[in-house]
Amino acid sequence: MTLREYVQMEKLIHGREIPADILYQMTSDNPDNEYMYYSESKGSLISIFDMQIHHFIRAYAIQNKTDNNSLQEKLSEIKKVLEVA
């Protein structure tokens, strides 16, 4: 099941409209970059809404780990600068 299918099912099950910004990105031929993911297997950007849910979860976890590692490295550099000062 893709993220797109899940969002549509959630609309039916909960009887709530899909938020306008999400609906726009989900139906756009050119979604904003925040809604795109670089697929290494396909070698191109794909909409996150076309991803299987388990692939989206893995991609999110990897990105989150990468962001956290990057943040930790920056904080470490700042600490070193402050220690010298």
XYZ file of C-alpha atoms in Angstrom:
85
model
C 0.000 0.000 0.000
C 1.384 3.388 -0.952
C 1.247 6.440 1.229
C -1.193 7.945 -1.294
C -3.561 4.957 -0.885
C -3.269 5.111 2.883
C -4.153 8.830 2.990
C -7.176 8.204 0.773
C -8.310 5.297 2.961
C -7.884 7.402 6.076
C -10.225 9.990 4.527
C -12.895 7.328 4.015
C -12.471 5.636 7.372
C -12.390 8.780 9.496
C -14.725 10.854 7.341
C -12.341 13.805 7.314
C -11.055 15.769 4.385
C -7.398 15.517 3.466
C -5.682 18.791 4.481
C -5.465 21.095 1.460
C -1.663 21.360 1.478
C -1.251 17.577 1.569
C -3.920 17.050 -1.083
C -2.213 19.590 -3.342
C 1.188 17.907 -2.992
C -0.346 14.447 -3.366
C -2.095 15.322 -6.629
C 0.500 17.661 -8.112
C 2.550 16.633 -11.153
C 5.450 18.589 -9.624
C 5.356 18.292 -5.816
C 7.618 20.530 -3.737
C 11.057 19.106 -2.917
C 10.018 18.344 0.668
C 7.607 15.773 -0.750
C 10.187 14.108 -2.977
C 12.630 11.330 -2.129
C 15.710 10.246 -4.040
C 15.298 6.562 -4.811
C 18.706 4.941 -5.148
C 17.188 1.870 -6.803
C 15.424 3.997 -9.442
C 18.169 6.604 -9.633
C 15.683 9.477 -9.550
C 13.405 11.546 -7.358
C 9.985 10.097 -6.597
C 6.989 11.479 -4.733
C 6.802 10.194 -1.168
C 3.131 9.484 -1.854
C 4.185 6.815 -4.374
C 6.285 4.997 -1.780
C 5.110 1.852 -0.039
C 4.494 2.664 3.628
C 7.293 0.408 4.886
C 9.737 2.032 2.435
C 8.655 5.470 3.597
C 9.214 4.478 7.244
C 12.718 3.175 6.468
C 13.589 6.286 4.457
C 12.333 8.523 7.255
C 14.348 6.624 9.863
C 17.520 6.825 7.751
C 17.014 10.546 7.110
C 16.296 11.173 10.779
C 19.472 9.331 11.787
C 21.496 11.271 9.208
C 20.062 14.582 10.439
C 20.798 13.668 14.065
C 24.367 12.626 13.245
C 24.916 15.877 11.352
C 23.545 17.877 14.273
C 25.786 16.023 16.731
C 28.833 16.752 14.556
C 27.980 20.460 14.415
C 27.463 20.601 18.176
C 30.799 18.874 18.692
C 32.528 21.453 16.495
C 30.889 24.302 18.407
C 32.026 22.768 21.717
C 35.598 22.588 20.452
C 35.517 26.247 19.411
C 34.088 27.273 22.778
C 36.705 25.262 24.662
C 39.499 27.065 22.800
C 37.969 30.498 23.426
